[in-house]
mmCIF file with all atom_site columns, C-alpha atoms in Angstrom:
data_model
loop_
_atom_site.group_PDB
_atom_site.id
_atom_site.type_symbol
_atom_site.label_atom_id
_atom_site.label_alt_id
_atom_site.label_comp_id
_atom_site.label_asym_id
_atom_site.label_entity_id
_atom_site.label_seq_id
_atom_site.pdbx_PDB_ins_code
_atom_site.Cartn_x
_atom_site.Cartn_y
_atom_site.Cartn_z
_atom_site.occupancy
_atom_site.B_iso_or_equiv
_atom_site.pdbx_formal_charge
_atom_site.auth_seq_id
_atom_site.auth_comp_id
_atom_site.auth_asym_id
_atom_site.auth_atom_id
_atom_site.pdbx_PDB_model_num
ATOM 1   C CA . MET A 1 1   ? 26.897 42.954 196.266 1.00 0.00 ? 1   MET A CA 1
ATOM 2   C CA . ARG A 1 2   ? 27.588 43.291 199.677 1.00 0.00 ? 2   ARG A CA 1
ATOM 3   C CA . PHE A 1 3   ? 27.837 47.571 200.028 1.00 0.00 ? 3   PHE A CA 1
ATOM 4   C CA . SER A 1 4   ? 24.003 47.276 198.402 1.00 0.00 ? 4   SER A CA 1
ATOM 5   C CA . GLU A 1 5   ? 20.280 46.242 199.592 1.00 0.00 ? 5   GLU A CA 1
ATOM 6   C CA . ILE A 1 6   ? 20.345 44.670 196.484 1.00 0.00 ? 6   ILE A CA 1
ATOM 7   C CA . LYS A 1 7   ? 21.579 41.063 196.279 1.00 0.00 ? 7   LYS A CA 1
ATOM 8   C CA . ASN A 1 8   ? 23.026 40.929 193.157 1.00 0.00 ? 8   ASN A CA 1
ATOM 9   C CA . HIS A 1 9   ? 23.812 42.972 190.034 1.00 0.00 ? 9   HIS A CA 1
ATOM 10  C CA . LYS A 1 10  ? 20.973 41.266 187.869 1.00 0.00 ? 10  LYS A CA 1
ATOM 11  C CA . GLU A 1 11  ? 18.307 43.510 190.284 1.00 0.00 ? 11  GLU A CA 1
ATOM 12  C CA . SER A 1 12  ? 19.802 46.793 190.056 1.00 0.00 ? 12  SER A CA 1
ATOM 13  C CA . MET A 1 13  ? 17.224 48.872 187.604 1.00 0.00 ? 13  MET A CA 1
ATOM 14  C CA . GLY A 1 14  ? 20.096 51.549 187.561 1.00 0.00 ? 14  GLY A CA 1
ATOM 15  C CA . LEU A 1 15  ? 22.606 49.084 186.178 1.00 0.00 ? 15  LEU A CA 1
ATOM 16  C CA . LEU A 1 16  ? 19.830 47.547 183.911 1.00 0.00 ? 16  LEU A CA 1
ATOM 17  C CA . PHE A 1 17  ? 19.069 50.950 182.591 1.00 0.00 ? 17  PHE A CA 1
ATOM 18  C CA . TRP A 1 18  ? 22.733 51.984 181.515 1.00 0.00 ? 18  TRP A CA 1
ATOM 19  C CA . GLN A 1 19  ? 23.388 48.848 179.996 1.00 0.00 ? 19  GLN A CA 1
ATOM 20  C CA . VAL A 1 20  ? 20.492 49.346 177.811 1.00 0.00 ? 20  VAL A CA 1
ATOM 21  C CA . SER A 1 21  ? 20.967 52.860 177.400 1.00 0.00 ? 21  SER A CA 1
ATOM 22  C CA . THR A 1 22  ? 24.674 52.378 176.265 1.00 0.00 ? 22  THR A CA 1
ATOM 23  C CA . LEU A 1 23  ? 23.909 49.725 174.142 1.00 0.00 ? 23  LEU A CA 1
ATOM 24  C CA . TRP A 1 24  ? 21.423 52.048 172.350 1.00 0.00 ? 24  TRP A CA 1
ATOM 25  C CA . GLN A 1 25  ? 23.880 54.598 172.224 1.00 0.00 ? 25  GLN A CA 1
ATOM 26  C CA . ARG A 1 26  ? 26.464 52.601 170.338 1.00 0.00 ? 26  ARG A CA 1
ATOM 27  C CA . LYS A 1 27  ? 24.081 51.719 168.054 1.00 0.00 ? 27  LYS A CA 1
ATOM 28  C CA . ILE A 1 28  ? 23.154 55.395 166.904 1.00 0.00 ? 28  ILE A CA 1
ATOM 29  C CA . LYS A 1 29  ? 26.712 56.115 167.148 1.00 0.00 ? 29  LYS A CA 1
ATOM 30  C CA . LYS A 1 30  ? 27.216 53.863 164.573 1.00 0.00 ? 30  LYS A CA 1
ATOM 31  C CA . VAL A 1 31  ? 24.221 55.053 161.904 1.00 0.00 ? 31  VAL A CA 1
ATOM 32  C CA . LEU A 1 32  ? 25.521 59.087 162.906 1.00 0.00 ? 32  LEU A CA 1
ATOM 33  C CA . GLN A 1 33  ? 29.167 58.341 161.768 1.00 0.00 ? 33  GLN A CA 1
ATOM 34  C CA . GLU A 1 34  ? 27.819 58.364 158.007 1.00 0.00 ? 34  GLU A CA 1
ATOM 35  C CA . TYR A 1 35  ? 26.654 61.866 158.429 1.00 0.00 ? 35  TYR A CA 1
ATOM 36  C CA . ASP A 1 36  ? 29.744 63.088 160.542 1.00 0.00 ? 36  ASP A CA 1
ATOM 37  C CA . LEU A 1 37  ? 27.696 63.659 163.578 1.00 0.00 ? 37  LEU A CA 1
ATOM 38  C CA . THR A 1 38  ? 27.994 63.128 167.118 1.00 0.00 ? 38  THR A CA 1
ATOM 39  C CA . HIS A 1 39  ? 25.055 61.743 168.778 1.00 0.00 ? 39  HIS A CA 1
ATOM 40  C CA . THR A 1 40  ? 24.980 65.390 171.139 1.00 0.00 ? 40  THR A CA 1
ATOM 41  C CA . GLN A 1 41  ? 25.711 67.158 167.465 1.00 0.00 ? 41  GLN A CA 1
ATOM 42  C CA . PHE A 1 42  ? 22.305 65.213 165.834 1.00 0.00 ? 42  PHE A CA 1
ATOM 43  C CA . VAL A 1 43  ? 20.064 66.050 169.129 1.00 0.00 ? 43  VAL A CA 1
ATOM 44  C CA . ILE A 1 44  ? 20.886 69.630 168.887 1.00 0.00 ? 44  ILE A CA 1
ATOM 45  C CA . LEU A 1 45  ? 20.125 69.598 165.345 1.00 0.00 ? 45  LEU A CA 1
ATOM 46  C CA . ALA A 1 46  ? 16.919 67.948 165.920 1.00 0.00 ? 46  ALA A CA 1
ATOM 47  C CA . VAL A 1 47  ? 16.340 70.286 168.994 1.00 0.00 ? 47  VAL A CA 1
ATOM 48  C CA . ILE A 1 48  ? 16.796 73.474 167.104 1.00 0.00 ? 48  ILE A CA 1
ATOM 49  C CA . GLU A 1 49  ? 14.480 71.942 163.938 1.00 0.00 ? 49  GLU A CA 1
ATOM 50  C CA . GLU A 1 50  ? 11.599 71.206 166.463 1.00 0.00 ? 50  GLU A CA 1
ATOM 51  C CA . LEU A 1 51  ? 11.710 74.724 168.128 1.00 0.00 ? 51  LEU A CA 1
ATOM 52  C CA . SER A 1 52  ? 11.822 76.674 164.857 1.00 0.00 ? 52  SER A CA 1
ATOM 53  C CA . GLU A 1 53  ? 8.846  74.862 163.513 1.00 0.00 ? 53  GLU A CA 1
ATOM 54  C CA . GLN A 1 54  ? 6.984  76.056 166.815 1.00 0.00 ? 54  GLN A CA 1
ATOM 55  C CA . ASP A 1 55  ? 8.317  79.812 165.764 1.00 0.00 ? 55  ASP A CA 1
ATOM 56  C CA . LYS A 1 56  ? 10.514 80.141 168.757 1.00 0.00 ? 56  LYS A CA 1
ATOM 57  C CA . THR A 1 57  ? 13.949 81.741 168.589 1.00 0.00 ? 57  THR A CA 1
ATOM 58  C CA . VAL A 1 58  ? 16.792 79.567 169.453 1.00 0.00 ? 58  VAL A CA 1
ATOM 59  C CA . THR A 1 59  ? 18.943 80.432 171.703 1.00 0.00 ? 59  THR A CA 1
ATOM 60  C CA . GLN A 1 60  ? 22.034 77.792 173.257 1.00 0.00 ? 60  GLN A CA 1
ATOM 61  C CA . LYS A 1 61  ? 19.686 78.033 176.358 1.00 0.00 ? 61  LYS A CA 1
ATOM 62  C CA . ASN A 1 62  ? 16.465 77.041 174.775 1.00 0.00 ? 62  ASN A CA 1
ATOM 63  C CA . ILE A 1 63  ? 18.663 74.205 173.441 1.00 0.00 ? 63  ILE A CA 1
ATOM 64  C CA . SER A 1 64  ? 20.011 73.461 176.562 1.00 0.00 ? 64  SER A CA 1
ATOM 65  C CA . ASP A 1 65  ? 16.729 73.409 178.454 1.00 0.00 ? 65  ASP A CA 1
ATOM 66  C CA . PHE A 1 66  ? 15.102 71.417 175.555 1.00 0.00 ? 66  PHE A CA 1
ATOM 67  C CA . SER A 1 67  ? 17.469 68.618 175.086 1.00 0.00 ? 67  SER A CA 1
ATOM 68  C CA . MET A 1 68  ? 18.888 68.711 178.859 1.00 0.00 ? 68  MET A CA 1
ATOM 69  C CA . ILE A 1 69  ? 22.006 68.913 177.238 1.00 0.00 ? 69  ILE A CA 1
ATOM 70  C CA . ASP A 1 70  ? 24.687 70.612 179.671 1.00 0.00 ? 70  ASP A CA 1
ATOM 71  C CA . VAL A 1 71  ? 25.077 74.369 178.402 1.00 0.00 ? 71  VAL A CA 1
ATOM 72  C CA . MET A 1 72  ? 28.697 74.208 177.973 1.00 0.00 ? 72  MET A CA 1
ATOM 73  C CA . THR A 1 73  ? 28.338 70.852 175.958 1.00 0.00 ? 73  THR A CA 1
ATOM 74  C CA . VAL A 1 74  ? 26.061 72.898 174.139 1.00 0.00 ? 74  VAL A CA 1
ATOM 75  C CA . SER A 1 75  ? 28.562 75.580 173.609 1.00 0.00 ? 75  SER A CA 1
ATOM 76  C CA . SER A 1 76  ? 31.163 73.534 172.184 1.00 0.00 ? 76  SER A CA 1
ATOM 77  C CA . ALA A 1 77  ? 28.555 71.271 169.657 1.00 0.00 ? 77  ALA A CA 1
ATOM 78  C CA . VAL A 1 78  ? 27.317 74.702 168.477 1.00 0.00 ? 78  VAL A CA 1
ATOM 79  C CA . ARG A 1 79  ? 30.932 75.998 167.525 1.00 0.00 ? 79  ARG A CA 1
ATOM 80  C CA . LEU A 1 80  ? 31.870 72.669 165.712 1.00 0.00 ? 80  LEU A CA 1
ATOM 81  C CA . LEU A 1 81  ? 27.966 72.909 164.202 1.00 0.00 ? 81  LEU A CA 1
ATOM 82  C CA . VAL A 1 82  ? 28.765 76.317 162.741 1.00 0.00 ? 82  VAL A CA 1
ATOM 83  C CA . LYS A 1 83  ? 32.563 75.235 161.447 1.00 0.00 ? 83  LYS A CA 1
ATOM 84  C CA . LYS A 1 84  ? 30.696 72.090 159.471 1.00 0.00 ? 84  LYS A CA 1
ATOM 85  C CA . GLY A 1 85  ? 28.477 74.387 157.939 1.00 0.00 ? 85  GLY A CA 1
ATOM 86  C CA . LEU A 1 86  ? 25.041 72.938 159.788 1.00 0.00 ? 86  LEU A CA 1
ATOM 87  C CA . ILE A 1 87  ? 24.305 75.972 161.778 1.00 0.00 ? 87  ILE A CA 1
ATOM 88  C CA . ALA A 1 88  ? 24.287 79.619 161.455 1.00 0.00 ? 88  ALA A CA 1
ATOM 89  C CA . CYS A 1 89  ? 24.253 81.619 164.466 1.00 0.00 ? 89  CYS A CA 1
ATOM 90  C CA . SER A 1 90  ? 23.010 85.694 164.459 1.00 0.00 ? 90  SER A CA 1
ATOM 91  C CA . ARG A 1 91  ? 22.586 88.111 167.017 1.00 0.00 ? 91  ARG A CA 1
ATOM 92  C CA . HIS A 1 92  ? 19.788 87.532 168.973 1.00 0.00 ? 92  HIS A CA 1
ATOM 93  C CA . GLU A 1 93  ? 16.615 90.563 168.227 1.00 0.00 ? 93  GLU A CA 1
ATOM 94  C CA . SER A 1 94  ? 16.130 91.580 172.081 1.00 0.00 ? 94  SER A CA 1
ATOM 95  C CA . ASP A 1 95  ? 18.875 89.589 174.229 1.00 0.00 ? 95  ASP A CA 1
ATOM 96  C CA . THR A 1 96  ? 22.616 90.762 173.603 1.00 0.00 ? 96  THR A CA 1
ATOM 97  C CA . ARG A 1 97  ? 24.180 88.374 175.631 1.00 0.00 ? 97  ARG A CA 1
ATOM 98  C CA . ALA A 1 98  ? 22.605 85.507 173.157 1.00 0.00 ? 98  ALA A CA 1
ATOM 99  C CA . ASN A 1 99  ? 22.517 84.729 169.524 1.00 0.00 ? 99  ASN A CA 1
ATOM 100 C CA . SER A 1 100 ? 19.765 83.042 167.560 1.00 0.00 ? 100 SER A CA 1
ATOM 101 C CA . ILE A 1 101 ? 20.464 79.852 165.840 1.00 0.00 ? 101 ILE A CA 1
ATOM 102 C CA . VAL A 1 102 ? 19.123 78.430 162.905 1.00 0.00 ? 102 VAL A CA 1
ATOM 103 C CA . ASN A 1 103 ? 19.775 75.005 160.576 1.00 0.00 ? 103 ASN A CA 1
ATOM 104 C CA . THR A 1 104 ? 21.628 75.677 157.274 1.00 0.00 ? 104 THR A CA 1
ATOM 105 C CA . ASP A 1 105 ? 20.236 74.237 154.466 1.00 0.00 ? 105 ASP A CA 1
ATOM 106 C CA . MET A 1 106 ? 23.032 71.746 154.449 1.00 0.00 ? 106 MET A CA 1
ATOM 107 C CA . GLY A 1 107 ? 22.215 71.054 158.498 1.00 0.00 ? 107 GLY A CA 1
ATOM 108 C CA . LYS A 1 108 ? 18.142 70.566 157.491 1.00 0.00 ? 108 LYS A CA 1
ATOM 109 C CA . THR A 1 109 ? 19.607 68.422 154.722 1.00 0.00 ? 109 THR A CA 1
ATOM 110 C CA . THR A 1 110 ? 22.016 65.976 156.875 1.00 0.00 ? 110 THR A CA 1
ATOM 111 C CA . LEU A 1 111 ? 19.338 66.311 159.783 1.00 0.00 ? 111 LEU A CA 1
ATOM 112 C CA . CYS A 1 112 ? 16.704 65.240 157.420 1.00 0.00 ? 112 CYS A CA 1
ATOM 113 C CA . LYS A 1 113 ? 18.794 61.750 156.580 1.00 0.00 ? 113 LYS A CA 1
ATOM 114 C CA . ALA A 1 114 ? 20.050 61.224 159.786 1.00 0.00 ? 114 ALA A CA 1
ATOM 115 C CA . VAL A 1 115 ? 16.655 61.334 161.577 1.00 0.00 ? 115 VAL A CA 1
ATOM 116 C CA . LYS A 1 116 ? 15.646 58.831 158.981 1.00 0.00 ? 116 LYS A CA 1
ATOM 117 C CA . ALA A 1 117 ? 18.493 56.628 159.987 1.00 0.00 ? 117 ALA A CA 1
ATOM 118 C CA . VAL A 1 118 ? 17.913 57.137 163.589 1.00 0.00 ? 118 VAL A CA 1
ATOM 119 C CA . ASP A 1 119 ? 14.538 55.894 163.287 1.00 0.00 ? 119 ASP A CA 1
ATOM 120 C CA . LYS A 1 120 ? 15.475 52.759 162.109 1.00 0.00 ? 120 LYS A CA 1
ATOM 121 C CA . VAL A 1 121 ? 17.508 52.127 165.233 1.00 0.00 ? 121 VAL A CA 1
ATOM 122 C CA . ASP A 1 122 ? 14.812 53.375 167.785 1.00 0.00 ? 122 ASP A CA 1
ATOM 123 C CA . LYS A 1 123 ? 12.292 51.325 165.867 1.00 0.00 ? 123 LYS A CA 1
ATOM 124 C CA . VAL A 1 124 ? 14.264 48.073 165.817 1.00 0.00 ? 124 VAL A CA 1
ATOM 125 C CA . PHE A 1 125 ? 15.737 48.677 169.074 1.00 0.00 ? 125 PHE A CA 1
ATOM 126 C CA . PHE A 1 126 ? 12.525 49.908 170.784 1.00 0.00 ? 126 PHE A CA 1
ATOM 127 C CA . ASP A 1 127 ? 10.023 47.873 169.034 1.00 0.00 ? 127 ASP A CA 1
ATOM 128 C CA . SER A 1 128 ? 7.910  50.723 168.474 1.00 0.00 ? 128 SER A CA 1
ATOM 129 C CA . SER A 1 129 ? 5.077  48.674 169.345 1.00 0.00 ? 129 SER A CA 1
ATOM 130 C CA . ASP A 1 130 ? 6.444  48.888 173.018 1.00 0.00 ? 130 ASP A CA 1
ATOM 131 C CA . LYS A 1 131 ? 3.734  51.916 174.635 1.00 0.00 ? 131 LYS A CA 1
ATOM 132 C CA . ALA A 1 132 ? 4.109  50.766 177.970 1.00 0.00 ? 132 ALA A CA 1
ATOM 133 C CA . LEU A 1 133 ? 8.143  51.514 177.944 1.00 0.00 ? 133 LEU A CA 1
ATOM 134 C CA . HIS A 1 134 ? 7.348  55.018 176.483 1.00 0.00 ? 134 HIS A CA 1
ATOM 135 C CA . GLU A 1 135 ? 4.969  55.696 178.855 1.00 0.00 ? 135 GLU A CA 1
ATOM 136 C CA . THR A 1 136 ? 7.124  54.484 181.821 1.00 0.00 ? 136 THR A CA 1
ATOM 137 C CA . LEU A 1 137 ? 9.808  57.041 180.836 1.00 0.00 ? 137 LEU A CA 1
ATOM 138 C CA . THR A 1 138 ? 7.909  59.599 180.527 1.00 0.00 ? 138 THR A CA 1
ATOM 139 C CA . GLU A 1 139 ? 6.860  59.368 184.077 1.00 0.00 ? 139 GLU A CA 1
ATOM 140 C CA . LEU A 1 140 ? 10.030 58.859 185.077 1.00 0.00 ? 140 LEU A CA 1
ATOM 141 C CA . LEU A 1 141 ? 11.511 62.246 183.293 1.00 0.00 ? 141 LEU A CA 1
ATOM 142 C CA . LEU A 1 142 ? 8.383  63.910 184.642 1.00 0.00 ? 142 LEU A CA 1
ATOM 143 C CA . LYS A 1 143 ? 9.101  62.758 188.227 1.00 0.00 ? 143 LYS A CA 1
ATOM 144 C CA . ASN A 1 144 ? 13.024 63.637 188.200 1.00 0.00 ? 144 ASN A CA 1
ATOM 145 C CA . LYS A 1 145 ? 12.990 66.456 185.764 1.00 0.00 ? 145 LYS A CA 1
ATOM 146 C CA . ILE A 1 146 ? 14.613 69.606 187.917 1.00 0.00 ? 146 ILE A CA 1
ATOM 147 C CA . LEU A 1 147 ? 13.145 72.662 186.783 1.00 0.00 ? 147 LEU A CA 1
#
Protein backbone atom coordinates (compact mmCIF):
# COMPACT_ATOMS: atom_id res chain seq x y z
CA MET A 1 0.00 0.00 0.00
CA ARG A 2 1.42 3.36 -0.98
CA PHE A 3 0.41 5.03 2.31
CA SER A 4 2.33 2.54 4.47
CA GLU A 5 5.91 1.48 5.02
CA ILE A 6 4.69 -2.07 4.49
CA LYS A 7 5.19 -3.20 0.90
CA ASN A 8 1.97 -5.22 0.65
CA HIS A 9 -0.89 -6.55 2.73
CA LYS A 10 0.85 -9.89 3.31
CA GLU A 11 3.43 -8.13 5.50
CA SER A 12 0.82 -6.44 7.72
CA MET A 13 0.86 -8.00 11.19
CA GLY A 14 -2.31 -6.10 12.11
CA LEU A 15 -4.24 -7.36 9.10
CA LEU A 16 -3.06 -10.92 9.70
CA PHE A 17 -4.11 -10.74 13.34
CA TRP A 18 -7.49 -9.28 12.30
CA GLN A 19 -8.07 -12.08 9.77
CA VAL A 20 -7.14 -14.86 12.19
CA SER A 21 -9.23 -13.29 14.96
CA THR A 22 -12.22 -12.94 12.64
CA LEU A 23 -12.02 -16.59 11.54
CA TRP A 24 -11.77 -17.77 15.15
CA GLN A 25 -14.70 -15.57 16.24
CA ARG A 26 -16.87 -16.95 13.42
CA LYS A 27 -16.21 -20.49 14.60
CA ILE A 28 -17.00 -19.56 18.20
CA LYS A 29 -20.18 -17.76 17.14
CA LYS A 30 -21.33 -20.85 15.26
CA VAL A 31 -20.95 -23.25 18.20
CA LEU A 32 -22.50 -20.78 20.68
CA GLN A 33 -25.67 -20.49 18.59
CA GLU A 34 -26.73 -23.88 19.96
CA TYR A 35 -26.76 -22.34 23.45
CA ASP A 36 -28.44 -19.07 22.40
CA LEU A 37 -25.36 -17.11 23.49
CA THR A 38 -23.30 -14.43 21.85
CA HIS A 39 -19.55 -14.58 22.31
CA THR A 40 -19.75 -11.62 24.69
CA GLN A 41 -22.47 -13.29 26.77
CA PHE A 42 -20.41 -16.48 26.93
CA VAL A 43 -17.33 -14.58 28.10
CA ILE A 44 -19.36 -12.78 30.76
CA LEU A 45 -20.79 -16.05 32.10
CA ALA A 46 -17.27 -17.52 32.16
CA VAL A 47 -15.82 -14.46 33.92
CA ILE A 48 -18.58 -14.54 36.55
CA GLU A 49 -17.77 -18.19 37.21
CA GLU A 50 -14.01 -17.56 37.35
CA LEU A 51 -14.33 -14.63 39.75
CA SER A 52 -16.85 -16.54 41.89
CA GLU A 53 -14.43 -19.45 42.16
CA GLN A 54 -11.86 -16.93 43.45
CA ASP A 55 -14.39 -15.96 46.16
CA LYS A 56 -14.71 -12.46 44.74
CA THR A 57 -17.92 -10.48 44.72
CA VAL A 58 -18.74 -10.01 41.06
CA THR A 59 -19.85 -6.62 39.72
CA GLN A 60 -20.17 -5.26 36.21
CA LYS A 61 -16.94 -3.31 36.80
CA ASN A 62 -15.11 -6.49 37.83
CA ILE A 63 -16.38 -8.24 34.70
CA SER A 64 -15.29 -5.34 32.51
CA ASP A 65 -11.84 -5.12 34.11
CA PHE A 66 -11.22 -8.87 33.91
CA SER A 67 -12.48 -9.38 30.36
CA MET A 68 -11.60 -5.95 28.93
CA ILE A 69 -15.14 -5.72 27.54
CA ASP A 70 -16.42 -2.13 27.49
CA VAL A 71 -18.52 -1.29 30.60
CA MET A 72 -21.58 -0.33 28.52
CA THR A 73 -21.38 -3.58 26.56
CA VAL A 74 -21.19 -5.52 29.83
CA SER A 75 -24.20 -3.62 31.12
CA SER A 76 -26.30 -4.46 28.04
CA ALA A 77 -25.24 -8.10 28.06
CA VAL A 78 -25.94 -8.44 31.78
CA ARG A 79 -29.51 -7.19 31.26
CA LEU A 80 -30.04 -9.79 28.51
CA LEU A 81 -28.51 -12.58 30.58
CA VAL A 82 -30.83 -11.69 33.47
CA LYS A 83 -33.83 -11.85 31.08
CA LYS A 84 -32.65 -15.26 29.87
CA GLY A 85 -32.45 -16.46 33.48
CA LEU A 86 -28.73 -17.22 33.22
CA ILE A 87 -27.54 -14.72 35.84
CA ALA A 88 -29.05 -13.03 38.87
CA CYS A 89 -28.27 -9.65 40.39
CA SER A 90 -28.67 -8.50 43.98
CA ARG A 91 -27.61 -5.43 45.92
CA HIS A 92 -23.90 -5.25 46.63
CA GLU A 93 -23.12 -5.55 50.35
CA SER A 94 -20.96 -2.43 50.59
CA ASP A 95 -21.31 -0.47 47.33
CA THR A 96 -24.83 0.92 46.92
CA ARG A 97 -24.11 1.82 43.28
CA ALA A 98 -23.27 -1.76 42.31
CA ASN A 99 -24.98 -5.12 42.07
CA SER A 100 -23.52 -8.48 42.97
CA ILE A 101 -23.85 -10.82 40.01
CA VAL A 102 -23.98 -14.61 40.07
CA ASN A 103 -24.65 -17.32 37.53
CA THR A 104 -27.94 -19.10 38.14
CA ASP A 105 -28.10 -22.90 38.09
CA MET A 106 -29.36 -22.64 34.51
CA GLY A 107 -26.48 -20.28 33.70
CA LYS A 108 -23.95 -22.70 35.17
CA THR A 109 -25.43 -25.62 33.24
CA THR A 110 -25.42 -23.65 29.99
CA LEU A 111 -21.89 -22.41 30.61
CA CYS A 112 -20.62 -25.92 31.34
CA LYS A 113 -21.95 -27.20 28.00
CA ALA A 114 -20.83 -24.12 26.06
CA VAL A 115 -17.30 -24.24 27.52
CA LYS A 116 -16.86 -27.78 26.22
CA ALA A 117 -17.91 -26.67 22.73
CA VAL A 118 -15.65 -23.60 22.81
CA ASP A 119 -12.73 -25.65 24.14
CA LYS A 120 -13.09 -28.00 21.15
CA VAL A 121 -12.98 -25.06 18.75
CA ASP A 122 -9.91 -23.63 20.49
CA LYS A 123 -8.11 -26.96 20.48
CA VAL A 124 -8.62 -27.47 16.75
CA PHE A 125 -8.15 -23.84 15.74
CA PHE A 126 -5.07 -23.04 17.80
CA ASP A 127 -3.53 -26.50 17.98
CA SER A 128 -3.20 -26.62 21.75
CA SER A 129 0.39 -27.87 21.49
CA ASP A 130 1.51 -24.43 20.25
CA LYS A 131 2.82 -22.91 23.49
CA ALA A 132 4.85 -20.29 21.62
CA LEU A 133 1.69 -18.61 20.31
CA HIS A 134 0.22 -18.55 23.81
CA GLU A 135 3.39 -17.00 25.21
CA THR A 136 3.52 -14.39 22.44
CA LEU A 137 -0.12 -13.39 22.95
CA THR A 138 0.44 -13.19 26.72
CA GLU A 139 3.49 -10.96 26.21
CA LEU A 140 1.53 -8.68 23.83
CA LEU A 141 -1.31 -8.42 26.33
CA LEU A 142 0.96 -7.51 29.22
CA LYS A 143 3.01 -5.07 27.13
CA ASN A 144 -0.01 -3.22 25.79
CA LYS A 145 -2.52 -3.49 28.63
CA ILE A 146 -3.75 -0.14 29.81
CA LEU A 147 -4.36 -0.06 33.54
